Amino acid sequence: MLRVGSKAACMACRNLVSTNMGVRFRVPLQKLHPLSRAIHHRYSSNPNPQRAPHRTAARYFTSMSRLPMRPPKPPPGSGGRGHQQQRNFWVARLAVRLLKLRYILLGSAVGGGYTAKKTYDEWKDMLPDFSEYNWVIPDFVWELSEQIDLDKLAKALPEIEEIAKLLPDLDKIGENFTFIKSLLSSGVSLGSEVKGASGLHLLLETSGDPPLKATDTSAAATQDGNDKQYKKSSDRERVDQLQEELLRTQLKYQRMLERLEKENKELRKVVLQKDDKGIHRRKVKKSLIDLYSEVLDILSDYDSNYNTQDHLPRVVVVGDQSAGKTSVLEMVAQARIFPRGSGEMMTRSPVKVTLSEGPHHVAMFKDSGREFDLSKEEDLAALRHEIELRMRKSVKEGQTVSTETISLSVKGPGIQRMVLVDLPGVISTVTAGMAADTKETIFSISKAYMQNPNAIILCIQDGSVDAERSIVTDLVSQMDPQGKRTIFVLTKVDLAEKNLASPSRIQQIVEGKLFPMKALGYFAVVTGRGSSSESIDSIKDYEEDFFQNSRLLRDGMLKAHQVTTKNLSLAVSDCFWKMVRESVEQQADVFKASRFNLETEWKNNYPRLRELDRNELYEKAKNEILDEVISLSQVTPQHWESMLQKKLWERVSTHVIENIYLPAAQTMDSGTFNTTVDIKLKQWTDKQLPHKALEIAWETLQEEFARFMAEYKGKDQDDIFDKLKEAVKDESIKRHKWNERAMDSLRVIQHNALEDRSITDKPQWDAAIGFMEETLQSRLKDTESVIRDMVGPDWKQRWLNWKNRTPDQHIRNETKNELERLLKLHDDHTAYLANDEVTTVRKNLEGRGVEVDPVLIKDTWHQLYRRHFLQNALSHCNLCKRGFYYYQRHFVDSELECNDVVLFWRIQRMLVITANTLRQQLTNTEVRRLEKNVKEVLDDFGEDQERKSHLITGRRVQLAEDLKKVREIQEKLEAFIEALHKEK
């Protein structure tokens, strides 16, 4: 501590500084770095009380330690011969003395200059090296220094006289110093009296010096008279008065610094908001803490297969539920950014907060580009709501807390640079509404973060409750038994002072004597009156007022550097950066070794493949799928129509034969046949046919899409995409909706096609005959196959293949033989058996010892009659091949009637027209809509990392992912280390 004026802090400093410099200033001791206190060197103390202080300073700092020696006088009785000799050679003696005086002056000048230079160098060496603290000033300040008009800034600053008025009365403080030093020199120990003011205690007892005691009995006797003039009560009052003066000085400087910070913030806003005529905007390079935060974000997503653990430092905030963790973080961040609740668990997942200094007080999420202006209440409310939504979204169903980390960055003027992780509060009991494993999950999350050997543990303890109820202290003691990286924070000290009967209990806590837990430092803070509507500024004012008036600080139970969240943030930031500098290079070497191992494995297993990570592989698969979809537009119209016509007839042929043709063919004349056909075709067209046609078209499109994706595989096709392509195909088809308006227009087209009965030429007639014959033969083949399955193998199969009939097949075979005899007798029998005929058949079978059910007789008859009818229809079809001439004459004067051929021609023409209509809709509309759906599905899959990791899997993919992550981490760490070295 250096003070300029007539009363300096030490005698050495008084002799080095002029006494008439005009202004006196003093910085509170607790605001200085410990190195700054070293300026009070060993010469400020006076180990020998008998020697005057100015002699010591003069002996050390003057250019000559003694005056020149005079020649000795002649002894008495010498006879005066010497005097005679001197009188005879006075000219020579005068010349000698003049020459001697010249050498004395010259030597004095040289020696004095050398001594002064040496003294200056020694004094300069004792000053601390402030270049190590350049990192305290952010980068943008150095950049602004080149752009700010210093003359205008100097004019805006207050005058020296105005600043002097704000300073305390240093003369009065000097008198108090003199009084205390006089007491100490007499052997009176005031260590216990002034221990509460840590700055004053360090000033009076410098490191390395023994306590001041009386060493001379005569000096002690001299001071006895002075000691009797002061009573013990007056001594204590003087010490209390001195402590209050120091606290007031500190508060004045804090307010002055806050005012200057606000002015600096406004000045930077003006500079950054200059238009093109002034200072241009430019891209500000990333700060040191932002580089470090990016490394931590990458590490949080990195799953290593080589057991490379994340041991990079961060500040882990742990504490019991409702102990004030979130409030402490908000005071450090200088904004109410977290959601709050009364006794309710609000922190449901870890929240990583990167604090850095910046011109504007803003917050931003890692995965979002929106900036929240923390100076606006509506943005603060929106930020709290967004954090709460992200927490609830990260919690899986049936759980209460989540391990997923929410990454948030906060920038603002005066904020200390560090990375903090707020963890869910530790609980002792699981309450209603919580998952059964909530307590164990919170413990596991806390241990996972605290077991990092380089993590700084910020242990938050509620001061308003009994210390024995705390759970977190035992947990912290397990993870850091020696307390080498733990900082203990006692919150709600105002409530603790009010409620505790013995305030000394607080002193035991902050001195580390009450808990078995050890820590680097202990702090006591106040985070407001407990109202969620309080602002940060009001909480700061309340905290300052409390500690200024608290007897805990006044009585020395708490030290000045142990209180307020501002001192806490400074200490945590210093500890954080110290840990970073000690461990970051070691972690970079670890990831360098991990990168070598991964690259070696890739070269050995996949020497001819590129190192494509999951995102790059997905882009490659996306391009292949889009190429396959585009190939659908290259399908020829003939191919579409032939496929549609074939699939449509396969789907509707059963209905046409069973429900239209067979019932109409049972009629006796052509008029009834045509009427029945028209009615059934009309019903079919109105209800089923259009819907069936659209289904066929959609299925055809799916099959062609799947065929193209399957046929695209070649020598360059990667099997790793199969699962992804199948998922894209299924999802695209699921999302595709056919145009419903096409059904109405298709119904009209089909109805018109079926209404047309005019066959214009012989080729159309032959085509209808061929279509009918092909259809009937196919149905006859199917019917014979059904009959064979009913009756079992015939005698050839039984002899050649060693097969036997089952009892049921034997019964059906006997029934078939009996019914075939009936058909031979009645070739024009109707399609249904009469009841008496069923009885006759059953009795005939019983006569041969075969018990048969009437239902079985009817089922067998249905298949036998169907075969009989189809055989007759094929015979009739052969006759109609030459019936086109009779058709043109409307079968007048002809026994041949070919109305069934006309029916099949109408069906065939409807199939052709329907296929053509569907083909046009496919090529003009649906293929494009499917391509659009595929693109949307690919875009959605591309944004869903979890789905991509599920669809693109394998060791090759995971190895490429690890390689990419490790390289990125190593590059980020190297960039960070380079920036860290530059900042030093």
PDB file of C-alpha atoms in Angstrom, residues 577-740:
ATOM      1  CA  TRP A 577      -7.997 -19.421 -14.075  1.00  0.00           C
ATOM      2  CA  LYS A 578      -5.198 -20.705 -11.895  1.00  0.00           C
ATOM      3  CA  MET A 579      -6.575 -24.229 -12.281  1.00  0.00           C
ATOM      4  CA  VAL A 580      -6.992 -23.731 -16.031  1.00  0.00           C
ATOM      5  CA  ARG A 581      -3.390 -22.636 -16.488  1.00  0.00           C
ATOM      6  CA  GLU A 582      -2.126 -25.584 -14.483  1.00  0.00           C
ATOM      7  CA  SER A 583      -4.106 -28.323 -16.244  1.00  0.00           C
ATOM      8  CA  VAL A 584      -5.074 -27.316 -19.776  1.00  0.00           C
ATOM      9  CA  GLU A 585      -1.803 -28.316 -21.460  1.00  0.00           C
ATOM     10  CA  GLN A 586      -1.884 -31.732 -19.800  1.00  0.00           C
ATOM     11  CA  GLN A 587      -5.404 -32.285 -21.114  1.00  0.00           C
ATOM     12  CA  ALA A 588      -4.297 -31.249 -24.598  1.00  0.00           C
ATOM     13  CA  ASP A 589      -1.603 -33.940 -24.500  1.00  0.00           C
ATOM     14  CA  VAL A 590      -4.207 -36.534 -23.476  1.00  0.00           C
ATOM     15  CA  PHE A 591      -6.399 -35.750 -26.477  1.00  0.00           C
ATOM     16  CA  LYS A 592      -3.375 -35.737 -28.751  1.00  0.00           C
ATOM     17  CA  ALA A 593      -2.640 -39.327 -27.694  1.00  0.00           C
ATOM     18  CA  SER A 594      -6.300 -40.266 -28.163  1.00  0.00           C
ATOM     19  CA  ARG A 595      -6.247 -38.829 -31.678  1.00  0.00           C
ATOM     20  CA  PHE A 596      -3.204 -40.938 -32.565  1.00  0.00           C
ATOM     21  CA  ASN A 597      -4.939 -44.120 -31.367  1.00  0.00           C
ATOM     22  CA  LEU A 598      -8.100 -43.393 -33.361  1.00  0.00           C
ATOM     23  CA  GLU A 599      -6.219 -42.575 -36.549  1.00  0.00           C
ATOM     24  CA  THR A 600      -4.218 -45.802 -36.224  1.00  0.00           C
ATOM     25  CA  GLU A 601      -7.393 -47.877 -35.880  1.00  0.00           C
ATOM     26  CA  TRP A 602      -8.951 -46.214 -38.947  1.00  0.00           C
ATOM     27  CA  LYS A 603      -5.862 -46.848 -41.109  1.00  0.00           C
ATOM     28  CA  ASN A 604      -5.823 -50.512 -40.094  1.00  0.00           C
ATOM     29  CA  ASN A 605      -9.544 -51.227 -40.585  1.00  0.00           C
ATOM     30  CA  TYR A 606     -10.687 -48.831 -43.328  1.00  0.00           C
ATOM     31  CA  PRO A 607      -7.605 -47.927 -45.376  1.00  0.00           C
ATOM     32  CA  ARG A 608      -9.458 -47.098 -48.620  1.00  0.00           C
ATOM     33  CA  LEU A 609     -12.408 -45.201 -47.220  1.00  0.00           C
ATOM     34  CA  ARG A 610     -12.746 -41.532 -46.482  1.00  0.00           C
ATOM     35  CA  GLU A 611     -13.283 -40.462 -42.890  1.00  0.00           C
ATOM     36  CA  LEU A 612     -16.913 -39.389 -43.175  1.00  0.00           C
ATOM     37  CA  ASP A 613     -18.751 -38.706 -39.960  1.00  0.00           C
ATOM     38  CA  ARG A 614     -22.463 -39.274 -39.472  1.00  0.00           C
ATOM     39  CA  ASN A 615     -23.529 -35.909 -40.864  1.00  0.00           C
ATOM     40  CA  GLU A 616     -21.366 -36.289 -43.969  1.00  0.00           C
ATOM     41  CA  LEU A 617     -22.654 -39.813 -44.542  1.00  0.00           C
ATOM     42  CA  TYR A 618     -26.203 -38.552 -44.189  1.00  0.00           C
ATOM     43  CA  GLU A 619     -25.629 -35.903 -46.846  1.00  0.00           C
ATOM     44  CA  LYS A 620     -24.237 -38.540 -49.186  1.00  0.00           C
ATOM     45  CA  ALA A 621     -27.257 -40.807 -48.607  1.00  0.00           C
ATOM     46  CA  LYS A 622     -29.592 -37.859 -49.056  1.00  0.00           C
ATOM     47  CA  ASN A 623     -28.207 -37.136 -52.522  1.00  0.00           C
ATOM     48  CA  GLU A 624     -28.543 -40.788 -53.540  1.00  0.00           C
ATOM     49  CA  ILE A 625     -32.170 -40.951 -52.399  1.00  0.00           C
ATOM     50  CA  LEU A 626     -33.063 -37.760 -54.265  1.00  0.00           C
ATOM     51  CA  ASP A 627     -31.473 -39.172 -57.418  1.00  0.00           C
ATOM     52  CA  GLU A 628     -33.593 -42.302 -57.062  1.00  0.00           C
ATOM     53  CA  VAL A 629     -36.768 -40.260 -56.654  1.00  0.00           C
ATOM     54  CA  ILE A 630     -35.977 -38.237 -59.766  1.00  0.00           C
ATOM     55  CA  SER A 631     -35.633 -41.514 -61.682  1.00  0.00           C
ATOM     56  CA  LEU A 632     -39.390 -42.071 -61.251  1.00  0.00           C
ATOM     57  CA  SER A 633     -40.031 -39.330 -63.792  1.00  0.00           C
ATOM     58  CA  GLN A 634     -38.121 -41.385 -66.388  1.00  0.00           C
ATOM     59  CA  VAL A 635     -40.589 -44.290 -66.335  1.00  0.00           C
ATOM     60  CA  THR A 636     -42.349 -44.626 -69.706  1.00  0.00           C
ATOM     61  CA  PRO A 637     -46.139 -44.155 -69.983  1.00  0.00           C
ATOM     62  CA  GLN A 638     -46.514 -47.651 -71.474  1.00  0.00           C
ATOM     63  CA  HIS A 639     -44.837 -49.169 -68.423  1.00  0.00           C
ATOM     64  CA  TRP A 640     -47.088 -47.266 -66.058  1.00  0.00           C
ATOM     65  CA  GLU A 641     -50.277 -48.225 -67.939  1.00  0.00           C
ATOM     66  CA  SER A 642     -49.418 -51.898 -68.313  1.00  0.00           C
ATOM     67  CA  MET A 643     -48.616 -52.166 -64.593  1.00  0.00           C
ATOM     68  CA  LEU A 644     -51.749 -50.295 -63.559  1.00  0.00           C
ATOM     69  CA  GLN A 645     -54.019 -52.330 -65.870  1.00  0.00           C
ATOM     70  CA  LYS A 646     -52.580 -55.628 -64.743  1.00  0.00           C
ATOM     71  CA  LYS A 647     -52.742 -54.838 -61.014  1.00  0.00           C
ATOM     72  CA  LEU A 648     -56.220 -53.359 -61.288  1.00  0.00           C
ATOM     73  CA  TRP A 649     -57.640 -56.458 -63.001  1.00  0.00           C
ATOM     74  CA  GLU A 650     -55.978 -58.716 -60.421  1.00  0.00           C
ATOM     75  CA  ARG A 651     -57.725 -56.748 -57.727  1.00  0.00           C
ATOM     76  CA  VAL A 652     -61.224 -56.544 -59.280  1.00  0.00           C
ATOM     77  CA  SER A 653     -61.425 -59.786 -61.303  1.00  0.00           C
ATOM     78  CA  THR A 654     -62.863 -61.804 -58.435  1.00  0.00           C
ATOM     79  CA  HIS A 655     -65.629 -59.281 -57.942  1.00  0.00           C
ATOM     80  CA  VAL A 656     -66.418 -59.176 -61.678  1.00  0.00           C
ATOM     81  CA  ILE A 657     -66.622 -62.966 -62.015  1.00  0.00           C
ATOM     82  CA  GLU A 658     -68.318 -63.785 -58.725  1.00  0.00           C
ATOM     83  CA  ASN A 659     -70.666 -60.841 -58.307  1.00  0.00           C
ATOM     84  CA  ILE A 660     -71.430 -59.733 -61.851  1.00  0.00           C
ATOM     85  CA  TYR A 661     -70.753 -62.390 -64.502  1.00  0.00           C
ATOM     86  CA  LEU A 662     -71.885 -65.568 -62.711  1.00  0.00           C
ATOM     87  CA  PRO A 663     -75.180 -64.145 -61.362  1.00  0.00           C
ATOM     88  CA  ALA A 664     -76.029 -62.623 -64.750  1.00  0.00           C
ATOM     89  CA  ALA A 665     -75.148 -65.850 -66.605  1.00  0.00           C
ATOM     90  CA  GLN A 666     -77.689 -67.786 -64.550  1.00  0.00           C
ATOM     91  CA  THR A 667     -80.504 -65.895 -66.257  1.00  0.00           C
ATOM     92  CA  MET A 668     -82.512 -67.516 -69.046  1.00  0.00           C
ATOM     93  CA  ASP A 669     -82.452 -64.786 -71.727  1.00  0.00           C
ATOM     94  CA  SER A 670     -80.190 -62.027 -73.025  1.00  0.00           C
ATOM     95  CA  GLY A 671     -82.438 -59.167 -71.906  1.00  0.00           C
ATOM     96  CA  THR A 672     -82.285 -60.245 -68.272  1.00  0.00           C
ATOM     97  CA  PHE A 673     -78.529 -60.803 -68.606  1.00  0.00           C
ATOM     98  CA  ASN A 674     -77.902 -57.270 -69.841  1.00  0.00           C
ATOM     99  CA  THR A 675     -80.183 -55.718 -67.263  1.00  0.00           C
ATOM    100  CA  THR A 676     -78.488 -57.579 -64.421  1.00  0.00           C
ATOM    101  CA  VAL A 677     -75.054 -56.614 -65.730  1.00  0.00           C
ATOM    102  CA  ASP A 678     -75.974 -52.919 -66.034  1.00  0.00           C
ATOM    103  CA  ILE A 679     -77.365 -52.761 -62.520  1.00  0.00           C
ATOM    104  CA  LYS A 680     -74.407 -54.472 -60.922  1.00  0.00           C
ATOM    105  CA  LEU A 681     -71.865 -52.423 -62.895  1.00  0.00           C
ATOM    106  CA  LYS A 682     -73.588 -49.205 -61.834  1.00  0.00           C
ATOM    107  CA  GLN A 683     -73.480 -50.208 -58.152  1.00  0.00           C
ATOM    108  CA  TRP A 684     -69.880 -51.292 -58.451  1.00  0.00           C
ATOM    109  CA  THR A 685     -68.820 -48.020 -60.120  1.00  0.00           C
ATOM    110  CA  ASP A 686     -70.561 -45.850 -57.554  1.00  0.00           C
ATOM    111  CA  LYS A 687     -69.174 -47.570 -54.449  1.00  0.00           C
ATOM    112  CA  GLN A 688     -65.995 -49.588 -54.940  1.00  0.00           C
ATOM    113  CA  LEU A 689     -64.314 -49.227 -58.305  1.00  0.00           C
ATOM    114  CA  PRO A 690     -62.835 -45.654 -58.032  1.00  0.00           C
ATOM    115  CA  HIS A 691     -61.502 -46.296 -54.542  1.00  0.00           C
ATOM    116  CA  LYS A 692     -59.933 -49.591 -55.639  1.00  0.00           C
ATOM    117  CA  ALA A 693     -58.342 -47.873 -58.637  1.00  0.00           C
ATOM    118  CA  LEU A 694     -56.693 -45.186 -56.492  1.00  0.00           C
ATOM    119  CA  GLU A 695     -55.372 -47.823 -54.119  1.00  0.00           C
ATOM    120  CA  ILE A 696     -53.838 -49.677 -57.051  1.00  0.00           C
ATOM    121  CA  ALA A 697     -52.221 -46.489 -58.361  1.00  0.00           C
ATOM    122  CA  TRP A 698     -50.735 -45.655 -54.951  1.00  0.00           C
ATOM    123  CA  GLU A 699     -49.405 -49.184 -54.489  1.00  0.00           C
ATOM    124  CA  THR A 700     -47.890 -49.102 -57.970  1.00  0.00           C
ATOM    125  CA  LEU A 701     -46.096 -45.852 -57.183  1.00  0.00           C
ATOM    126  CA  GLN A 702     -44.706 -47.338 -53.963  1.00  0.00           C
ATOM    127  CA  GLU A 703     -43.505 -50.465 -55.711  1.00  0.00           C
ATOM    128  CA  GLU A 704     -41.768 -48.493 -58.427  1.00  0.00           C
ATOM    129  CA  PHE A 705     -40.130 -46.229 -55.828  1.00  0.00           C
ATOM    130  CA  ALA A 706     -38.902 -49.238 -53.869  1.00  0.00           C
ATOM    131  CA  ARG A 707     -37.724 -50.920 -57.077  1.00  0.00           C
ATOM    132  CA  PHE A 708     -35.630 -47.937 -58.083  1.00  0.00           C
ATOM    133  CA  MET A 709     -34.065 -47.693 -54.632  1.00  0.00           C
ATOM    134  CA  ALA A 710     -33.220 -51.391 -54.725  1.00  0.00           C
ATOM    135  CA  GLU A 711     -31.882 -51.362 -58.294  1.00  0.00           C
ATOM    136  CA  TYR A 712     -29.694 -48.314 -57.582  1.00  0.00           C
ATOM    137  CA  LYS A 713     -27.281 -50.471 -55.650  1.00  0.00           C
ATOM    138  CA  GLY A 714     -24.042 -51.067 -57.457  1.00  0.00           C
ATOM    139  CA  LYS A 715     -20.371 -51.335 -56.776  1.00  0.00           C
ATOM    140  CA  ASP A 716     -20.359 -47.848 -55.207  1.00  0.00           C
ATOM    141  CA  GLN A 717     -23.435 -48.470 -53.105  1.00  0.00           C
ATOM    142  CA  ASP A 718     -22.805 -48.375 -49.356  1.00  0.00           C
ATOM    143  CA  ASP A 719     -24.795 -50.891 -47.317  1.00  0.00           C
ATOM    144  CA  ILE A 720     -24.621 -48.540 -44.372  1.00  0.00           C
ATOM    145  CA  PHE A 721     -27.472 -46.535 -45.960  1.00  0.00           C
ATOM    146  CA  ASP A 722     -29.994 -49.404 -46.235  1.00  0.00           C
ATOM    147  CA  LYS A 723     -31.643 -48.743 -42.917  1.00  0.00           C
ATOM    148  CA  LEU A 724     -31.902 -45.016 -43.603  1.00  0.00           C
ATOM    149  CA  LYS A 725     -33.383 -45.510 -47.086  1.00  0.00           C
ATOM    150  CA  GLU A 726     -35.995 -47.909 -45.807  1.00  0.00           C
ATOM    151  CA  ALA A 727     -37.016 -45.454 -43.095  1.00  0.00           C
ATOM    152  CA  VAL A 728     -37.200 -42.562 -45.588  1.00  0.00           C
ATOM    153  CA  LYS A 729     -39.330 -44.634 -47.968  1.00  0.00           C
ATOM    154  CA  ASP A 730     -41.760 -45.698 -45.256  1.00  0.00           C
ATOM    155  CA  GLU A 731     -42.086 -42.204 -43.805  1.00  0.00           C
ATOM    156  CA  SER A 732     -42.556 -40.586 -47.230  1.00  0.00           C
ATOM    157  CA  ILE A 733     -45.280 -43.060 -48.168  1.00  0.00           C
ATOM    158  CA  LYS A 734     -46.914 -42.539 -44.809  1.00  0.00           C
ATOM    159  CA  ARG A 735     -47.027 -38.783 -45.310  1.00  0.00           C
ATOM    160  CA  HIS A 736     -48.207 -38.927 -48.923  1.00  0.00           C
ATOM    161  CA  LYS A 737     -51.915 -38.285 -49.371  1.00  0.00           C
ATOM    162  CA  TRP A 738     -53.581 -38.948 -52.729  1.00  0.00           C
ATOM    163  CA  ASN A 739     -55.648 -36.148 -54.172  1.00  0.00           C
ATOM    164  CA  GLU A 740     -59.219 -36.956 -53.128  1.00  0.00           C
TER     165      GLU A 740
END
